[in-house]
């Protein structure tokens, strides 16, 4: 089997596996947990069901239509970059793996935005969501909310009661309760974030053959 074919199969396998795992987790959480529910797995890891309209970790960028359109636009862009790298005899396998993970994560969150608003109802408080006929969901296509569930409160502390802390930019206020790591994310977010961090840390190694 040629190197191009091996890399093509590797990229497709990564994308399909990450997408399947991401959607399986989201569908289970959506249909087995009510919004805001937490399941403590360990003292430092919880499943906490939230939904957001924004990007990874709940960040927001413009309106929902703009964000979903941007996500959709990035799919063919990243796919084209992967295709170019596969056909580049000097491209590293690690670079293609990272790009495939980013593409898979993007597709995973796009599925939430496009379909979840159409196929899930808006449940009452403390009730889990139910599948409904297409078009009878809580929102329309492109306006679905992204499902997040992974929460790692590794450690918590209270800031000292020093009044000067309130005047220091970027630092928590005096007496504020702090949690590290407070972001709640999903499998797709993890695939994107880990790949970007890997590219930043090991860019010289991944691109050394170019």
PDB file of C-alpha atoms in Angstrom:
ATOM      1  CA  UNK A   1       0.000   0.000   0.000  1.00  0.00           C
ATOM      2  CA  UNK A   2       1.354   3.403  -0.957  1.00  0.00           C
ATOM      3  CA  UNK A   3       2.112   6.057   1.656  1.00  0.00           C
ATOM      4  CA  UNK A   4      -0.631   8.313   0.283  1.00  0.00           C
ATOM      5  CA  UNK A   5      -3.224   5.571   0.676  1.00  0.00           C
ATOM      6  CA  UNK A   6      -2.069   4.738   4.195  1.00  0.00           C
ATOM      7  CA  UNK A   7      -2.256   8.386   5.254  1.00  0.00           C
ATOM      8  CA  UNK A   8      -5.682   8.738   3.624  1.00  0.00           C
ATOM      9  CA  UNK A   9      -7.016   5.718   5.513  1.00  0.00           C
ATOM     10  CA  UNK A  10      -5.423   6.995   8.740  1.00  0.00           C
ATOM     11  CA  UNK A  11      -7.005  10.427   8.362  1.00  0.00           C
ATOM     12  CA  UNK A  12     -10.455   9.012   7.551  1.00  0.00           C
ATOM     13  CA  UNK A  13     -10.246   6.523  10.439  1.00  0.00           C
ATOM     14  CA  UNK A  14      -9.325   9.278  12.929  1.00  0.00           C
ATOM     15  CA  UNK A  15     -12.140  11.543  11.746  1.00  0.00           C
ATOM     16  CA  UNK A  16     -14.777   8.787  11.850  1.00  0.00           C
ATOM     17  CA  UNK A  17     -13.649   7.435  15.247  1.00  0.00           C
ATOM     18  CA  UNK A  18     -13.520  10.843  16.936  1.00  0.00           C
ATOM     19  CA  UNK A  19     -16.881  11.830  15.429  1.00  0.00           C
ATOM     20  CA  UNK A  20     -18.510   8.550  16.522  1.00  0.00           C
ATOM     21  CA  UNK A  21     -17.158   8.806  20.085  1.00  0.00           C
ATOM     22  CA  UNK A  22     -18.090  12.486  20.369  1.00  0.00           C
ATOM     23  CA  UNK A  23     -21.665  12.001  19.182  1.00  0.00           C
ATOM     24  CA  UNK A  24     -22.174   8.832  21.226  1.00  0.00           C
ATOM     25  CA  UNK A  25     -21.174  10.658  24.424  1.00  0.00           C
ATOM     26  CA  UNK A  26     -23.318  13.691  23.609  1.00  0.00           C
ATOM     27  CA  UNK A  27     -26.387  11.622  22.759  1.00  0.00           C
ATOM     28  CA  UNK A  28     -26.034   9.610  25.967  1.00  0.00           C
ATOM     29  CA  UNK A  29     -25.672  12.760  28.089  1.00  0.00           C
ATOM     30  CA  UNK A  30     -28.539  14.488  26.299  1.00  0.00           C
ATOM     31  CA  UNK A  31     -30.942  11.563  26.816  1.00  0.00           C
ATOM     32  CA  UNK A  32     -29.817  10.403  30.284  1.00  0.00           C
ATOM     33  CA  UNK A  33     -29.002  13.612  32.197  1.00  0.00           C
ATOM     34  CA  UNK A  34     -31.024  16.743  32.836  1.00  0.00           C
ATOM     35  CA  UNK A  35     -29.494  20.133  32.108  1.00  0.00           C
ATOM     36  CA  UNK A  36     -27.211  21.144  34.975  1.00  0.00           C
ATOM     37  CA  UNK A  37     -26.945  17.625  36.442  1.00  0.00           C
ATOM     38  CA  UNK A  38     -23.555  16.473  37.730  1.00  0.00           C
ATOM     39  CA  UNK A  39     -22.240  12.944  38.172  1.00  0.00           C
ATOM     40  CA  UNK A  40     -19.101  12.719  40.288  1.00  0.00           C
ATOM     41  CA  UNK A  41     -16.729  10.157  38.794  1.00  0.00           C
ATOM     42  CA  UNK A  42     -13.796  11.065  41.059  1.00  0.00           C
ATOM     43  CA  UNK A  43     -13.028  13.978  43.362  1.00  0.00           C
ATOM     44  CA  UNK A  44     -11.350  15.748  40.437  1.00  0.00           C
ATOM     45  CA  UNK A  45     -13.542  14.614  37.505  1.00  0.00           C
ATOM     46  CA  UNK A  46     -17.270  15.096  36.960  1.00  0.00           C
ATOM     47  CA  UNK A  47     -19.784  14.723  34.180  1.00  0.00           C
ATOM     48  CA  UNK A  48     -21.681  18.024  34.285  1.00  0.00           C
ATOM     49  CA  UNK A  49     -24.260  18.577  31.568  1.00  0.00           C
ATOM     50  CA  UNK A  50     -24.378  22.081  30.136  1.00  0.00           C
ATOM     51  CA  UNK A  51     -25.166  23.537  26.719  1.00  0.00           C
ATOM     52  CA  UNK A  52     -23.660  26.584  25.072  1.00  0.00           C
ATOM     53  CA  UNK A  53     -24.070  28.679  21.947  1.00  0.00           C
ATOM     54  CA  UNK A  54     -20.404  29.432  21.599  1.00  0.00           C
ATOM     55  CA  UNK A  55     -17.085  27.905  20.762  1.00  0.00           C
ATOM     56  CA  UNK A  56     -14.957  25.502  22.761  1.00  0.00           C
ATOM     57  CA  UNK A  57     -15.262  25.948  26.553  1.00  0.00           C
ATOM     58  CA  UNK A  58     -18.273  28.248  26.094  1.00  0.00           C
ATOM     59  CA  UNK A  59     -16.407  31.089  24.398  1.00  0.00           C
ATOM     60  CA  UNK A  60     -18.554  33.116  22.009  1.00  0.00           C
ATOM     61  CA  UNK A  61     -17.685  34.855  18.754  1.00  0.00           C
ATOM     62  CA  UNK A  62     -20.358  36.987  17.126  1.00  0.00           C
ATOM     63  CA  UNK A  63     -23.873  35.670  16.578  1.00  0.00           C
ATOM     64  CA  UNK A  64     -24.889  32.022  16.387  1.00  0.00           C
ATOM     65  CA  UNK A  65     -25.412  32.072  12.614  1.00  0.00           C
ATOM     66  CA  UNK A  66     -21.960  33.593  12.124  1.00  0.00           C
ATOM     67  CA  UNK A  67     -20.292  31.042  14.377  1.00  0.00           C
ATOM     68  CA  UNK A  68     -22.028  28.043  12.795  1.00  0.00           C
ATOM     69  CA  UNK A  69     -21.266  29.367   9.298  1.00  0.00           C
ATOM     70  CA  UNK A  70     -17.609  29.770  10.257  1.00  0.00           C
ATOM     71  CA  UNK A  71     -17.495  26.195  11.593  1.00  0.00           C
ATOM     72  CA  UNK A  72     -19.048  24.851   8.391  1.00  0.00           C
ATOM     73  CA  UNK A  73     -16.654  26.883   6.226  1.00  0.00           C
ATOM     74  CA  UNK A  74     -13.663  25.479   8.092  1.00  0.00           C
ATOM     75  CA  UNK A  75     -14.591  21.879   7.201  1.00  0.00           C
ATOM     76  CA  UNK A  76     -13.643  22.065   3.482  1.00  0.00           C
ATOM     77  CA  UNK A  77     -10.713  24.376   4.280  1.00  0.00           C
ATOM     78  CA  UNK A  78      -9.146  21.941   6.757  1.00  0.00           C
ATOM     79  CA  UNK A  79     -10.071  19.006   4.509  1.00  0.00           C
ATOM     80  CA  UNK A  80      -8.233  20.643   1.619  1.00  0.00           C
ATOM     81  CA  UNK A  81      -5.162  21.247   3.798  1.00  0.00           C
ATOM     82  CA  UNK A  82      -5.166  17.575   4.862  1.00  0.00           C
ATOM     83  CA  UNK A  83      -5.469  16.467   1.223  1.00  0.00           C
ATOM     84  CA  UNK A  84      -2.531  18.684   0.254  1.00  0.00           C
ATOM     85  CA  UNK A  85      -0.424  17.313   3.095  1.00  0.00           C
ATOM     86  CA  UNK A  86      -1.232  13.701   2.181  1.00  0.00           C
ATOM     87  CA  UNK A  87      -0.004  14.382  -1.348  1.00  0.00           C
ATOM     88  CA  UNK A  88       3.130  16.062  -0.039  1.00  0.00           C
ATOM     89  CA  UNK A  89       5.796  13.360   0.185  1.00  0.00           C
ATOM     90  CA  UNK A  90       7.628  15.338   2.894  1.00  0.00           C
ATOM     91  CA  UNK A  91       4.617  15.892   5.177  1.00  0.00           C
ATOM     92  CA  UNK A  92       4.866  14.288   8.616  1.00  0.00           C
ATOM     93  CA  UNK A  93       2.313  11.766   9.832  1.00  0.00           C
ATOM     94  CA  UNK A  94       1.966  13.699  13.104  1.00  0.00           C
ATOM     95  CA  UNK A  95       0.860  16.838  11.242  1.00  0.00           C
ATOM     96  CA  UNK A  96      -1.822  14.918   9.359  1.00  0.00           C
ATOM     97  CA  UNK A  97      -3.021  13.307  12.609  1.00  0.00           C
ATOM     98  CA  UNK A  98      -3.344  16.715  14.291  1.00  0.00           C
ATOM     99  CA  UNK A  99      -5.193  18.224  11.335  1.00  0.00           C
ATOM    100  CA  UNK A 100      -7.535  15.230  11.190  1.00  0.00           C
ATOM    101  CA  UNK A 101      -8.349  15.609  14.894  1.00  0.00           C
ATOM    102  CA  UNK A 102      -9.105  19.316  14.392  1.00  0.00           C
ATOM    103  CA  UNK A 103     -11.388  18.523  11.456  1.00  0.00           C
ATOM    104  CA  UNK A 104     -13.161  15.763  13.404  1.00  0.00           C
ATOM    105  CA  UNK A 105     -13.725  18.066  16.370  1.00  0.00           C
ATOM    106  CA  UNK A 106     -15.110  20.790  14.144  1.00  0.00           C
ATOM    107  CA  UNK A 107     -17.512  18.365  12.444  1.00  0.00           C
ATOM    108  CA  UNK A 108     -18.611  17.037  15.835  1.00  0.00           C
ATOM    109  CA  UNK A 109     -19.657  20.465  17.098  1.00  0.00           C
ATOM    110  CA  UNK A 110     -21.227  21.361  13.739  1.00  0.00           C
ATOM    111  CA  UNK A 111     -23.511  18.316  14.108  1.00  0.00           C
ATOM    112  CA  UNK A 112     -24.820  19.763  17.386  1.00  0.00           C
ATOM    113  CA  UNK A 113     -25.478  23.153  15.809  1.00  0.00           C
ATOM    114  CA  UNK A 114     -27.183  21.772  12.702  1.00  0.00           C
ATOM    115  CA  UNK A 115     -29.258  18.900  14.046  1.00  0.00           C
ATOM    116  CA  UNK A 116     -29.814  18.974  17.808  1.00  0.00           C
ATOM    117  CA  UNK A 117     -32.222  21.899  17.696  1.00  0.00           C
ATOM    118  CA  UNK A 118     -34.301  20.016  15.124  1.00  0.00           C
ATOM    119  CA  UNK A 119     -34.440  16.566  16.770  1.00  0.00           C
ATOM    120  CA  UNK A 120     -34.580  17.296  20.533  1.00  0.00           C
ATOM    121  CA  UNK A 121     -37.352  18.929  22.542  1.00  0.00           C
ATOM    122  CA  UNK A 122     -36.901  21.563  25.231  1.00  0.00           C
ATOM    123  CA  UNK A 123     -37.466  19.530  28.409  1.00  0.00           C
ATOM    124  CA  UNK A 124     -38.896  20.865  31.646  1.00  0.00           C
ATOM    125  CA  UNK A 125     -36.436  21.486  34.510  1.00  0.00           C
ATOM    126  CA  UNK A 126     -34.961  18.248  35.895  1.00  0.00           C
ATOM    127  CA  UNK A 127     -36.254  16.245  32.913  1.00  0.00           C
ATOM    128  CA  UNK A 128     -34.088  14.713  30.206  1.00  0.00           C
ATOM    129  CA  UNK A 129     -34.466  15.604  26.544  1.00  0.00           C
ATOM    130  CA  UNK A 130     -36.493  13.433  24.190  1.00  0.00           C
ATOM    131  CA  UNK A 131     -36.219  12.839  20.455  1.00  0.00           C
ATOM    132  CA  UNK A 132     -38.960  14.532  18.441  1.00  0.00           C
ATOM    133  CA  UNK A 133     -39.902  14.429  14.738  1.00  0.00           C
ATOM    134  CA  UNK A 134     -37.652  16.547  12.551  1.00  0.00           C
ATOM    135  CA  UNK A 135     -38.538  20.215  12.780  1.00  0.00           C
ATOM    136  CA  UNK A 136     -40.395  19.976  16.090  1.00  0.00           C
ATOM    137  CA  UNK A 137     -37.356  20.562  18.285  1.00  0.00           C
ATOM    138  CA  UNK A 138     -36.360  23.450  20.488  1.00  0.00           C
ATOM    139  CA  UNK A 139     -34.742  25.457  17.678  1.00  0.00           C
ATOM    140  CA  UNK A 140     -34.009  25.525  13.958  1.00  0.00           C
ATOM    141  CA  UNK A 141     -31.086  24.329  11.898  1.00  0.00           C
ATOM    142  CA  UNK A 142     -27.787  26.136  12.646  1.00  0.00           C
ATOM    143  CA  UNK A 143     -29.115  27.306  16.031  1.00  0.00           C
ATOM    144  CA  UNK A 144     -28.665  24.091  18.007  1.00  0.00           C
ATOM    145  CA  UNK A 145     -26.736  24.277  21.271  1.00  0.00           C
ATOM    146  CA  UNK A 146     -23.458  22.416  21.727  1.00  0.00           C
ATOM    147  CA  UNK A 147     -23.484  19.749  24.451  1.00  0.00           C
ATOM    148  CA  UNK A 148     -20.614  19.885  26.986  1.00  0.00           C
ATOM    149  CA  UNK A 149     -20.000  17.511  29.869  1.00  0.00           C
ATOM    150  CA  UNK A 150     -16.361  17.038  30.963  1.00  0.00           C
ATOM    151  CA  UNK A 151     -15.467  18.989  34.115  1.00  0.00           C
ATOM    152  CA  UNK A 152     -12.121  18.702  35.901  1.00  0.00           C
ATOM    153  CA  UNK A 153     -12.116  20.763  39.149  1.00  0.00           C
ATOM    154  CA  UNK A 154      -8.558  19.696  39.973  1.00  0.00           C
ATOM    155  CA  UNK A 155      -8.327  21.925  43.036  1.00  0.00           C
ATOM    156  CA  UNK A 156     -10.136  24.859  44.655  1.00  0.00           C
ATOM    157  CA  UNK A 157      -9.082  27.709  46.903  1.00  0.00           C
ATOM    158  CA  UNK A 158     -10.209  31.055  48.293  1.00  0.00           C
ATOM    159  CA  UNK A 159      -8.168  34.139  47.541  1.00  0.00           C
ATOM    160  CA  UNK A 160      -6.808  36.023  50.582  1.00  0.00           C
ATOM    161  CA  UNK A 161      -8.809  38.991  51.876  1.00  0.00           C
ATOM    162  CA  UNK A 162      -6.255  41.489  50.569  1.00  0.00           C
ATOM    163  CA  UNK A 163      -8.015  44.538  49.151  1.00  0.00           C
ATOM    164  CA  UNK A 164      -5.164  45.339  46.766  1.00  0.00           C
ATOM    165  CA  UNK A 165      -5.976  42.174  44.793  1.00  0.00           C
ATOM    166  CA  UNK A 166      -9.066  43.923  43.415  1.00  0.00           C
ATOM    167  CA  UNK A 167      -6.805  46.406  41.639  1.00  0.00           C
ATOM    168  CA  UNK A 168      -4.545  43.841  39.939  1.00  0.00           C
ATOM    169  CA  UNK A 169      -5.648  42.975  36.372  1.00  0.00           C
ATOM    170  CA  UNK A 170      -6.203  39.300  35.493  1.00  0.00           C
ATOM    171  CA  UNK A 171      -6.057  38.187  39.136  1.00  0.00           C
ATOM    172  CA  UNK A 172      -9.161  36.982  41.050  1.00  0.00           C
ATOM    173  CA  UNK A 173     -10.658  39.440  43.501  1.00  0.00           C
ATOM    174  CA  UNK A 174      -9.979  39.354  47.231  1.00  0.00           C
ATOM    175  CA  UNK A 175     -11.889  36.543  48.909  1.00  0.00           C
ATOM    176  CA  UNK A 176     -13.065  35.079  45.602  1.00  0.00           C
ATOM    177  CA  UNK A 177     -13.576  31.318  45.398  1.00  0.00           C
ATOM    178  CA  UNK A 178     -11.442  29.891  42.566  1.00  0.00           C
ATOM    179  CA  UNK A 179     -11.477  26.565  40.730  1.00  0.00           C
ATOM    180  CA  UNK A 180      -8.788  25.098  38.527  1.00  0.00           C
ATOM    181  CA  UNK A 181      -9.712  23.820  35.904  1.00  0.00           C
ATOM    182  CA  UNK A 182     -13.227  25.363  35.679  1.00  0.00           C
ATOM    183  CA  UNK A 183     -13.968  24.973  31.945  1.00  0.00           C
ATOM    184  CA  UNK A 184     -16.555  22.392  30.857  1.00  0.00           C
ATOM    185  CA  UNK A 185     -15.950  20.872  27.436  1.00  0.00           C
ATOM    186  CA  UNK A 186     -16.743  17.905  25.193  1.00  0.00           C
ATOM    187  CA  UNK A 187     -14.760  15.264  23.311  1.00  0.00           C
ATOM    188  CA  UNK A 188     -14.686  17.354  20.127  1.00  0.00           C
ATOM    189  CA  UNK A 189     -13.288  20.348  22.036  1.00  0.00           C
ATOM    190  CA  UNK A 190     -10.606  18.088  23.527  1.00  0.00           C
ATOM    191  CA  UNK A 191      -9.599  16.797  20.089  1.00  0.00           C
ATOM    192  CA  UNK A 192      -9.269  20.343  18.734  1.00  0.00           C
ATOM    193  CA  UNK A 193      -7.479  21.778  21.779  1.00  0.00           C
ATOM    194  CA  UNK A 194      -4.997  18.916  22.194  1.00  0.00           C
ATOM    195  CA  UNK A 195      -4.124  19.067  18.493  1.00  0.00           C
ATOM    196  CA  UNK A 196      -3.570  22.822  18.531  1.00  0.00           C
ATOM    197  CA  UNK A 197      -1.412  22.564  21.672  1.00  0.00           C
ATOM    198  CA  UNK A 198       0.602  19.765  20.038  1.00  0.00           C
ATOM    199  CA  UNK A 199       1.109  21.850  16.906  1.00  0.00           C
ATOM    200  CA  UNK A 200       2.265  24.820  18.981  1.00  0.00           C
ATOM    201  CA  UNK A 201       4.648  22.785  21.135  1.00  0.00           C
ATOM    202  CA  UNK A 202       6.082  20.556  18.433  1.00  0.00           C
ATOM    203  CA  UNK A 203       5.651  22.649  15.295  1.00  0.00           C
ATOM    204  CA  UNK A 204       9.371  22.560  14.479  1.00  0.00           C
ATOM    205  CA  UNK A 205       9.411  18.767  14.632  1.00  0.00           C
ATOM    206  CA  UNK A 206       6.130  18.264  12.749  1.00  0.00           C
ATOM    207  CA  UNK A 207       7.188  20.668   9.999  1.00  0.00           C
ATOM    208  CA  UNK A 208      10.893  19.847   9.868  1.00  0.00           C
ATOM    209  CA  UNK A 209      10.588  17.894   6.610  1.00  0.00           C
ATOM    210  CA  UNK A 210       9.071  20.815   4.697  1.00  0.00           C
TER     211      UNK A 210
END
